[in-house]
CSV table of C-alpha atoms and ligand atoms in Angstrom, one decimal:
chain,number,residue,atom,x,y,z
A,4,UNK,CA,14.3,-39.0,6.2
A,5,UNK,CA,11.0,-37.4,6.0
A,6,UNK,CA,11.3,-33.8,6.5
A,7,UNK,CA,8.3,-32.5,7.5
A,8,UNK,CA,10.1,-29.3,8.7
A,9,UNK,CA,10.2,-27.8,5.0
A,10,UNK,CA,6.6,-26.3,5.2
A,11,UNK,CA,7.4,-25.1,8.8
A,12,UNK,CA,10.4,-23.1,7.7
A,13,UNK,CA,8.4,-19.1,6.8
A,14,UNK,CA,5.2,-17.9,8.2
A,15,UNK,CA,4.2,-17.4,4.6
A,16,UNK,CA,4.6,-21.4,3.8
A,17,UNK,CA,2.4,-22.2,7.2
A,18,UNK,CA,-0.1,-20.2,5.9
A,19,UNK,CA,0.3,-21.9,2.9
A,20,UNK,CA,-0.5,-25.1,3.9
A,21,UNK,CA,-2.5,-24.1,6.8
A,22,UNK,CA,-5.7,-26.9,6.8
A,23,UNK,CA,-8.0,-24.4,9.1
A,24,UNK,CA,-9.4,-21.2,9.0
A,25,UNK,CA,-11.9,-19.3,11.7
A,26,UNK,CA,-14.1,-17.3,9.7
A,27,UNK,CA,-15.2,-14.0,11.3
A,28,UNK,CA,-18.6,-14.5,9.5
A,29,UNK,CA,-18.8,-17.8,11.3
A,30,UNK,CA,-18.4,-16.7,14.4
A,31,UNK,CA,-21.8,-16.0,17.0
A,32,UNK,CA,-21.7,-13.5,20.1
A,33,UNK,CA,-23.9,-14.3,22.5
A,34,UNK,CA,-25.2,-11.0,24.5
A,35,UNK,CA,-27.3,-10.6,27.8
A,36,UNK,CA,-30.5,-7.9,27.9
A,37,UNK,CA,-31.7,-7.0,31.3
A,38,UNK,CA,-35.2,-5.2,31.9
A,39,UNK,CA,-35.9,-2.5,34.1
A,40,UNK,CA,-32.2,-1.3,34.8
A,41,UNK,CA,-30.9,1.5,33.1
A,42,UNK,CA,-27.2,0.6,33.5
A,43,UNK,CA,-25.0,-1.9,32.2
A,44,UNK,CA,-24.2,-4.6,35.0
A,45,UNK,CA,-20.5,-6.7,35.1
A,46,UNK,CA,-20.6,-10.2,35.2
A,47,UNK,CA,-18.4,-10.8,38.1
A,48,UNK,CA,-17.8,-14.3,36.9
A,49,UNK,CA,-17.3,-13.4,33.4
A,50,UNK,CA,-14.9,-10.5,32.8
A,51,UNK,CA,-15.9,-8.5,29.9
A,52,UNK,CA,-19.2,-9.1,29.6
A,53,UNK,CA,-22.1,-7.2,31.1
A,54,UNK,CA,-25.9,-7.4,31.3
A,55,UNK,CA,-27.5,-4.7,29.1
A,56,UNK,CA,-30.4,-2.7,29.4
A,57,UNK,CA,-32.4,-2.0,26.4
A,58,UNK,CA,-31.1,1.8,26.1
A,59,UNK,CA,-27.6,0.8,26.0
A,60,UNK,CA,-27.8,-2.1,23.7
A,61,UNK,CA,-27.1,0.2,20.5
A,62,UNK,CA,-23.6,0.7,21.3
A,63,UNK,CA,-22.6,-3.1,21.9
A,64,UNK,CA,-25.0,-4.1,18.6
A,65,UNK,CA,-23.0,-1.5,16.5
A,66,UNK,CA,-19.7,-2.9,18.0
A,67,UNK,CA,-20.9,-6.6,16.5
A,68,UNK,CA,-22.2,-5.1,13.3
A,69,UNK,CA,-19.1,-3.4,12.2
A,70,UNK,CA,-16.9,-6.5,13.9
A,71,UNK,CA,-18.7,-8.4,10.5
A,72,UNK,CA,-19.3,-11.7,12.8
A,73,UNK,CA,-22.6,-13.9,12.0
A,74,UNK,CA,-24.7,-12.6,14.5
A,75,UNK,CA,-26.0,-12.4,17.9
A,76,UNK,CA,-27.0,-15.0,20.3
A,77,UNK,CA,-29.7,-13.0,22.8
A,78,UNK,CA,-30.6,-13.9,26.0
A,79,UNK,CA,-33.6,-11.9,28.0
A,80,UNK,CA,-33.7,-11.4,31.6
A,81,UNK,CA,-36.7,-10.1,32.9
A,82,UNK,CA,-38.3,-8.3,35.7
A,83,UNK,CA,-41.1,-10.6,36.1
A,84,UNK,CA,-40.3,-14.5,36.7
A,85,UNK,CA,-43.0,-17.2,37.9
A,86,UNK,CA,-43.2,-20.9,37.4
A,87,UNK,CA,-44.8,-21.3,33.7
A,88,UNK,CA,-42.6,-18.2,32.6
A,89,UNK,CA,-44.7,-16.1,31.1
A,90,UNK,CA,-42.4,-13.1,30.2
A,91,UNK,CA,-40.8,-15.8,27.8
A,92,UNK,CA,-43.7,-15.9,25.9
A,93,UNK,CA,-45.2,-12.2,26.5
A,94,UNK,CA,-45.0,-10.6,23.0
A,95,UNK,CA,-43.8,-7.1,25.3
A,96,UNK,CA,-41.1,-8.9,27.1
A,97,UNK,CA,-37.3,-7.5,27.4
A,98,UNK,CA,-36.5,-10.5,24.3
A,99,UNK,CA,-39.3,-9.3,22.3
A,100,UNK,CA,-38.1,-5.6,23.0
A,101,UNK,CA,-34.5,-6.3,22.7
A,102,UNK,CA,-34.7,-8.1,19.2
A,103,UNK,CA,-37.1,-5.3,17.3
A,104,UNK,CA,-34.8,-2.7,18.4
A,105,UNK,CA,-31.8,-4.6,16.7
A,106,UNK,CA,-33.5,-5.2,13.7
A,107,UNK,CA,-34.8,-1.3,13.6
A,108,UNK,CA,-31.4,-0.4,14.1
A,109,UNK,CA,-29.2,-2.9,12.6
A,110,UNK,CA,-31.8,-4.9,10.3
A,111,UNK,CA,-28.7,-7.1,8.3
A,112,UNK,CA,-27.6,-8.0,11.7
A,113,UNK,CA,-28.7,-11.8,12.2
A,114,UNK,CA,-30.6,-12.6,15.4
A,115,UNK,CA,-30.4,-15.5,17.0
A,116,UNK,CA,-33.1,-15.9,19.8
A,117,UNK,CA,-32.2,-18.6,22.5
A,118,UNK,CA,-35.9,-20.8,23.6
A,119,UNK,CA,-35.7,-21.9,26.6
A,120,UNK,CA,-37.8,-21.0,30.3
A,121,UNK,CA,-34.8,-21.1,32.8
A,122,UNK,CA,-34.6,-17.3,32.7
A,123,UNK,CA,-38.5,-16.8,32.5
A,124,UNK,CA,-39.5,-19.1,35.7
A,125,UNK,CA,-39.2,-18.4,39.6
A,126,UNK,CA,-38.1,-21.9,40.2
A,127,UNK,CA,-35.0,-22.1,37.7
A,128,UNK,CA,-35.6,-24.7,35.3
A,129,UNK,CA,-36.0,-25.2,31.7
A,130,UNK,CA,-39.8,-26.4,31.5
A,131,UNK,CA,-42.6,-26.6,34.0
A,132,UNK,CA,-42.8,-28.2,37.1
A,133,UNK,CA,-45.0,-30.6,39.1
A,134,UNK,CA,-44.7,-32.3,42.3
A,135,UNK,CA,-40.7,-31.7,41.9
A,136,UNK,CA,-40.3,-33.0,38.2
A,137,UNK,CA,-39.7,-31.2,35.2
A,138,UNK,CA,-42.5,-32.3,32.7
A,139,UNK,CA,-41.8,-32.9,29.2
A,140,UNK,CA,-45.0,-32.5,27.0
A,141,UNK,CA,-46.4,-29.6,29.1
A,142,UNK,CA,-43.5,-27.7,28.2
A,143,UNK,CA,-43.8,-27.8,24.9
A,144,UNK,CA,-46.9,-25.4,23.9
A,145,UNK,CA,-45.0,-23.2,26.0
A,146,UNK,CA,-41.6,-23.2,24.0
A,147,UNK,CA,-43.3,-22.7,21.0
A,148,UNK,CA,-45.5,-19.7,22.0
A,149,UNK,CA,-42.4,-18.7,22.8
A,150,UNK,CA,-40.8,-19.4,19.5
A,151,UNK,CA,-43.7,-17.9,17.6
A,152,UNK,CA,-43.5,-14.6,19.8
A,153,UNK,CA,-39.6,-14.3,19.1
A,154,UNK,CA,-40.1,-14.7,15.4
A,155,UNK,CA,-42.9,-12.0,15.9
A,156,UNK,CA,-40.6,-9.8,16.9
A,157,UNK,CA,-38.2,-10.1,14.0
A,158,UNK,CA,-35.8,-13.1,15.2
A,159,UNK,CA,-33.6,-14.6,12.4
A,160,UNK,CA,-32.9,-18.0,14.0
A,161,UNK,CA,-35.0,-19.8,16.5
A,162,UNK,CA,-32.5,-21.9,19.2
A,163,UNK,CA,-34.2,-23.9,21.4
A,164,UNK,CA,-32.0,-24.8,24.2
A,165,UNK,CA,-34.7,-26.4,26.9
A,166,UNK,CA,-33.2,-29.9,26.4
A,167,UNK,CA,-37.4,-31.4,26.3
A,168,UNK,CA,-37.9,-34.0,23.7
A,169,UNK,CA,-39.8,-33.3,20.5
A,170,UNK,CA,-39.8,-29.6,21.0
A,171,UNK,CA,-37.9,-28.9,17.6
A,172,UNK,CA,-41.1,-30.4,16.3
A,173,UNK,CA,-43.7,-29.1,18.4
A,174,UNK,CA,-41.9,-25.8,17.4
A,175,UNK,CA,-41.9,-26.4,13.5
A,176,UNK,CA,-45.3,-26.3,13.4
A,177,UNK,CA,-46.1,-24.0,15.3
A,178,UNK,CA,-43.6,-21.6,13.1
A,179,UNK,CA,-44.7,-23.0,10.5
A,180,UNK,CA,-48.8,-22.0,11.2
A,181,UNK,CA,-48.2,-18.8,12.0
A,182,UNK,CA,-46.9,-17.9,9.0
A,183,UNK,CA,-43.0,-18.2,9.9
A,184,UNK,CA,-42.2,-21.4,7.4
A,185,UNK,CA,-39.1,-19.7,6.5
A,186,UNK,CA,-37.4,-19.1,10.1
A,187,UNK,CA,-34.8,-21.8,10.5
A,188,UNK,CA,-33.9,-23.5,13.6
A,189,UNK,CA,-30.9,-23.9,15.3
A,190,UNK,CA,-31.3,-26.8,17.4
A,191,UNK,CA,-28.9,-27.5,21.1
A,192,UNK,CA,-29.0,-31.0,19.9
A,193,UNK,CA,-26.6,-32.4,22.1
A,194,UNK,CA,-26.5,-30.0,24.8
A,195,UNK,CA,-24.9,-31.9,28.2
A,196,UNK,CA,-25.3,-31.2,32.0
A,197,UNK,CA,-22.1,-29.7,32.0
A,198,UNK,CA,-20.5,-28.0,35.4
A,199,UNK,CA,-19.1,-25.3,32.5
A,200,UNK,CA,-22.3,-23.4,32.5
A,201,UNK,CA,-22.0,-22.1,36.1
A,202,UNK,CA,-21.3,-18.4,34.9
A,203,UNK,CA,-24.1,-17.9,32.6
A,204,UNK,CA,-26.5,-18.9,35.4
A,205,UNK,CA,-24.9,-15.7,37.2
A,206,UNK,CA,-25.3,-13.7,33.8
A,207,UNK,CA,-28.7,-15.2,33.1
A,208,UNK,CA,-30.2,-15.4,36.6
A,209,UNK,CA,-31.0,-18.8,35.9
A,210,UNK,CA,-29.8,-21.1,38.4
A,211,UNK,CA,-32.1,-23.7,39.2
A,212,UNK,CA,-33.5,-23.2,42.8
A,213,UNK,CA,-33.7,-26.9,43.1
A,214,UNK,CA,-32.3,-30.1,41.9
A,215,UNK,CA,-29.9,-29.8,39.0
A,216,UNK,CA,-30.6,-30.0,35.2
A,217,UNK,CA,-29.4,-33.7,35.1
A,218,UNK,CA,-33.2,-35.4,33.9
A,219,UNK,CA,-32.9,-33.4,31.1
A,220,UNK,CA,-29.2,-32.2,29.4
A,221,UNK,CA,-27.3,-35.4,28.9
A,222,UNK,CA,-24.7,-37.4,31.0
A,223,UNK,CA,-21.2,-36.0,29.9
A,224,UNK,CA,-20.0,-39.9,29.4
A,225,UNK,CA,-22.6,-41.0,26.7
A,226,UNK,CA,-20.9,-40.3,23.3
A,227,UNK,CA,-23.2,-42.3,21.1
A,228,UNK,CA,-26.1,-41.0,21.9
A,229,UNK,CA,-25.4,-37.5,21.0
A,230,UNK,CA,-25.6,-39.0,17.3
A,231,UNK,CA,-29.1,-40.4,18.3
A,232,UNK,CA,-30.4,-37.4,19.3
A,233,UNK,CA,-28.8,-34.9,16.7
A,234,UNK,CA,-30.5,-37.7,14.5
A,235,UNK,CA,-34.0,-37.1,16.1
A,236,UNK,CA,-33.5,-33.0,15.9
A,237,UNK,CA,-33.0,-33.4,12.2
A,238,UNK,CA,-35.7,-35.8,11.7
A,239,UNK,CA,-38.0,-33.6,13.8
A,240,UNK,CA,-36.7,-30.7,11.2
A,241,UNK,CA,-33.9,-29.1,12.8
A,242,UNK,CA,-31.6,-26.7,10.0
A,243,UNK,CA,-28.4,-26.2,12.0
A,244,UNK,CA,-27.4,-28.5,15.2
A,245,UNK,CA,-25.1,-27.8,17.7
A,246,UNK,CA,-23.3,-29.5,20.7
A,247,UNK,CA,-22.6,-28.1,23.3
A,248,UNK,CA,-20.4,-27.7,25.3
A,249,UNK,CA,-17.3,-27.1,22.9
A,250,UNK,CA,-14.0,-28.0,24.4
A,251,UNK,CA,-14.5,-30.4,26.5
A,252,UNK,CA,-16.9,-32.1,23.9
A,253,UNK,CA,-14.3,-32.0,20.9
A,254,UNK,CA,-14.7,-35.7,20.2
A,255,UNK,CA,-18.3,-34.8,19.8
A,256,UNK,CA,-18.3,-32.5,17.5
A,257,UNK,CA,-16.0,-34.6,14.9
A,258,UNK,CA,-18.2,-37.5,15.3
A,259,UNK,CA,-21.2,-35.0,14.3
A,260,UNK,CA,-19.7,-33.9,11.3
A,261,UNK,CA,-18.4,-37.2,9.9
A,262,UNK,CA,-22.0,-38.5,10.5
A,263,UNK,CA,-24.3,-35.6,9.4
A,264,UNK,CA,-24.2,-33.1,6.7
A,265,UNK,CA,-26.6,-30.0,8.5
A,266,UNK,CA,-24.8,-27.6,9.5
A,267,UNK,CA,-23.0,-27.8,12.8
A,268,UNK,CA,-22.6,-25.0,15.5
A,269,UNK,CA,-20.2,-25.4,18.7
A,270,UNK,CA,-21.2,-23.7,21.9
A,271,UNK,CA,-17.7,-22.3,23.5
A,272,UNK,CA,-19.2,-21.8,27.1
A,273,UNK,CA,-19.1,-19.2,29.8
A,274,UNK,CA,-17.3,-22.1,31.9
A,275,UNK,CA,-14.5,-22.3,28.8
A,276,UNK,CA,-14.9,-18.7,28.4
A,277,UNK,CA,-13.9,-17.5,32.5
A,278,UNK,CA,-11.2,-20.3,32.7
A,279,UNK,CA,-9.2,-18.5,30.0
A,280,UNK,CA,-9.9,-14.9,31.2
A,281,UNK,CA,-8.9,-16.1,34.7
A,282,UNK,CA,-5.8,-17.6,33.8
A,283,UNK,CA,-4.7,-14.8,31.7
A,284,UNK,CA,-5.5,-12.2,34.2
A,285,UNK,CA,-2.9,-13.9,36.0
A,286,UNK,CA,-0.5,-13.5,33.6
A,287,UNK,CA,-0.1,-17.3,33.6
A,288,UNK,CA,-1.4,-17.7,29.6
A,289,UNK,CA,-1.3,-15.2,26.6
A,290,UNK,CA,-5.2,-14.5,26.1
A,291,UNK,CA,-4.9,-14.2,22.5
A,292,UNK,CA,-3.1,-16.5,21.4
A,293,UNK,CA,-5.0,-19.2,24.1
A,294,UNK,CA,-8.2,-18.0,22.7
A,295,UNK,CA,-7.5,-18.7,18.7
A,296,UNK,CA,-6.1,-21.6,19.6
A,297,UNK,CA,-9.3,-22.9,21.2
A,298,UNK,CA,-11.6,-21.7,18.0
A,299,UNK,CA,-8.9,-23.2,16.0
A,300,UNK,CA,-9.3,-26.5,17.7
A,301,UNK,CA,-13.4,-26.2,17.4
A,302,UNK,CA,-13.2,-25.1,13.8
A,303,UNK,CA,-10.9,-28.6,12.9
A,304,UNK,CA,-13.0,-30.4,15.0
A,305,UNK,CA,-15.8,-30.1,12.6
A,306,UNK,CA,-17.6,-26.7,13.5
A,307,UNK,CA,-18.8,-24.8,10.9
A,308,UNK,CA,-20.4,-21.5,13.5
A,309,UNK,CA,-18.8,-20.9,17.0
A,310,UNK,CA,-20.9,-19.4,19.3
A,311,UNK,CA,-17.8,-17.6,22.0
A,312,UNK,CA,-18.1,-14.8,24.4
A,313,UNK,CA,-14.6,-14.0,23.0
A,314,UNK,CA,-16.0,-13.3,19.4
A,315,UNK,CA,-15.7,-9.8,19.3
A,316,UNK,CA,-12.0,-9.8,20.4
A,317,UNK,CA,-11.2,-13.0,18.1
A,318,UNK,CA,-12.6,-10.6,15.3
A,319,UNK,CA,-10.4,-8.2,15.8
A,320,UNK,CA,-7.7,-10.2,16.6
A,321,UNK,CA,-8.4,-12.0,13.2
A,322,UNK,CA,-8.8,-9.0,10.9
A,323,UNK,CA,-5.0,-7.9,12.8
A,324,UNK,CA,-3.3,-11.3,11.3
A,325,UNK,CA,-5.1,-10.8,8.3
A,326,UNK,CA,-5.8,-7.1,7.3
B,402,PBG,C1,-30.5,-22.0,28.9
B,402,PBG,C2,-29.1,-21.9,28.4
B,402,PBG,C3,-27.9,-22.2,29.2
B,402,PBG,C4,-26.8,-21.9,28.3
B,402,PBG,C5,-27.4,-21.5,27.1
B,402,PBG,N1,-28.8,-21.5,27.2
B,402,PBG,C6,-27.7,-22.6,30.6
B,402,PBG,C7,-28.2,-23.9,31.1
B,402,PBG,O1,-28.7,-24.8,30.4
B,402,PBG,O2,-28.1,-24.1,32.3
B,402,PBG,C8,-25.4,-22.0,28.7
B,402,PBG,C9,-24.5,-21.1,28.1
B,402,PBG,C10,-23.2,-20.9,28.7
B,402,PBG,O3,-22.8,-21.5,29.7
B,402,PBG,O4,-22.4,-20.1,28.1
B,402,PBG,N2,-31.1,-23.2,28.8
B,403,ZN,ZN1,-32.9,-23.4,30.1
């Protein structure tokens, strides 16, 4: 009989044999920077996690620096919105603001900037707009102003998330010009239109005011061409690409690593993330235990960085198990 049970038998042999480890330094938070309030907002849909104003960012930055995870993930919202989103792109806007005071304060802290319009324009979507479609190639100068103004600023990473094609290119080059050749970009390769991403448009203020984000993100059924367009970031010179979202997308993520070798990030979604604060607020799951079980299953999916609202508890959780 094959006893499989032998390597079960101690904690000390499961950890022997264990095939997958989340890595602290692997791990992304992704953090919300609101201008012109002075306090910190809740998230009513997202327990745990508040909009920050520039004043009070220090304290949460310090938190993630001395948690030793891989870096923020930062999303502006500004005061100003209108339909090309020019605050996006406003080398004084809340990003801008919000990424030179972590890199004054905490310069070995990575930055990750997110590119994208949705929390820059009035109307709610990821590019400009005309005569009620969202227009591709118009959008593009725009994400890589954008991209150039971030990098400006002191951004680490570069992650466009807009979804329009041949905007890893457009912003290459544009990097690339203005003297940025070594900023990297992360690239939402395969980012779907996914019902999990209801609760960052509360966080974000970024709902779209019409329409949905369908001519753009991809179908949640098409498998295949995830590959096809992970192929096209790369080509177009993406350094890390991701798919998004995680859990529901798992399948995705192995077929991404067994066909490419950049690498791969998982986006773990506000959806994935208030399902599991939910649930355990009810007392009907243990949180911790739900929650490294879900980066567990990302991480031996393929991941190699997990971008989680839970990554500062995971962290310590982690560093607990293992001191
Ligand atoms: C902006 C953006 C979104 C997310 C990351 N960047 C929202 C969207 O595309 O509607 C989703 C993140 C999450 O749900 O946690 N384009
Ligand atoms: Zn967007």
């Amino acid at each position: 009989m094959k006893r499989f049970r032998r390597l079960r038998r101690t904690p000390q042999l499961r950890a022997l044999v264990r095939e997958t480890h989340i890595n602290i330094s692997s791990l992304i938070y992704p953090i919300f920077v609101e201008e012109g309030t002075k306090e910190r907002k809740p998230v009513e849909s997202m327990p745990g996690i508040y909009r920050y104003p520039t004043e009070l960012l220090p304290l949460l930055i310090q938190e993630a620096a001395e948690a030793g995870i891989g870096g923020v993930l930062l999303f502006g919202i500004p005061a100003h919105k209108d339909a090309v989103g020019s605050s996006a792109y406003d080398d004084n806007g809340i990003t801008q603001q919000a990424i030179r005071l972590i890199k004054e304060k905490y310069p070995e802290l990575t930055v990750i900037a997110d590119v994208c319009l949705c929390e820059y324009t009035d109307h709610g979507h990821c590019g400009v707009v005309h005569d009620g479609e969202i227009v591709n190639d118009e959008t593009l100068p725009l994400l890589a102003k954008t991209a150039v103004s971030f990098a400006k600023a002191g951004a680490d990473i570069i992650a466009p998330s807009d979804m329009m094609d041949g905007r890893v290119a457009a912003i290459r080059s544009a990097l690339d010009e203005a003297g940025f050749a070594d900023i990297p970009i992360m690239s939402y390769s395969a980012k779907y239109a996914s019902g999990y991403y209801s609760p960052f448009r509360d966080a974000a203020d970024s709902a779209p005011c019409f329409g949905d984000r369908r001519s753009y993100q991809m179908d949640p059924a098409n498998g295949r061409e995830a590959l096809r367009e992970i192929e096209d970031d790369i080509s177009e010179g993406a350094d890390i690409v991701m798919v998004k979202p995680a859990l529901a997308y798992l399948d995705i993520i192995s077929r991404a690593r067994e066909s490419f070798d950049l690498p791969l990030a998982a986006y773990n979604v506000s959806g994935e993330y208030s399902m599991v604060k939910a649930a355990a607020q009810n007392g009907w799951i243990d949180e911790k235990r739900i929650v490294l079980e879900n980066l567990t299953a990302i991480a031996r999916a393929g991941a190699d960085i997990i971008i989680t609202y839970h990554a500062l508890d995971a962290a310590k959780w982690l560093k607990e198990e293992q001191p």
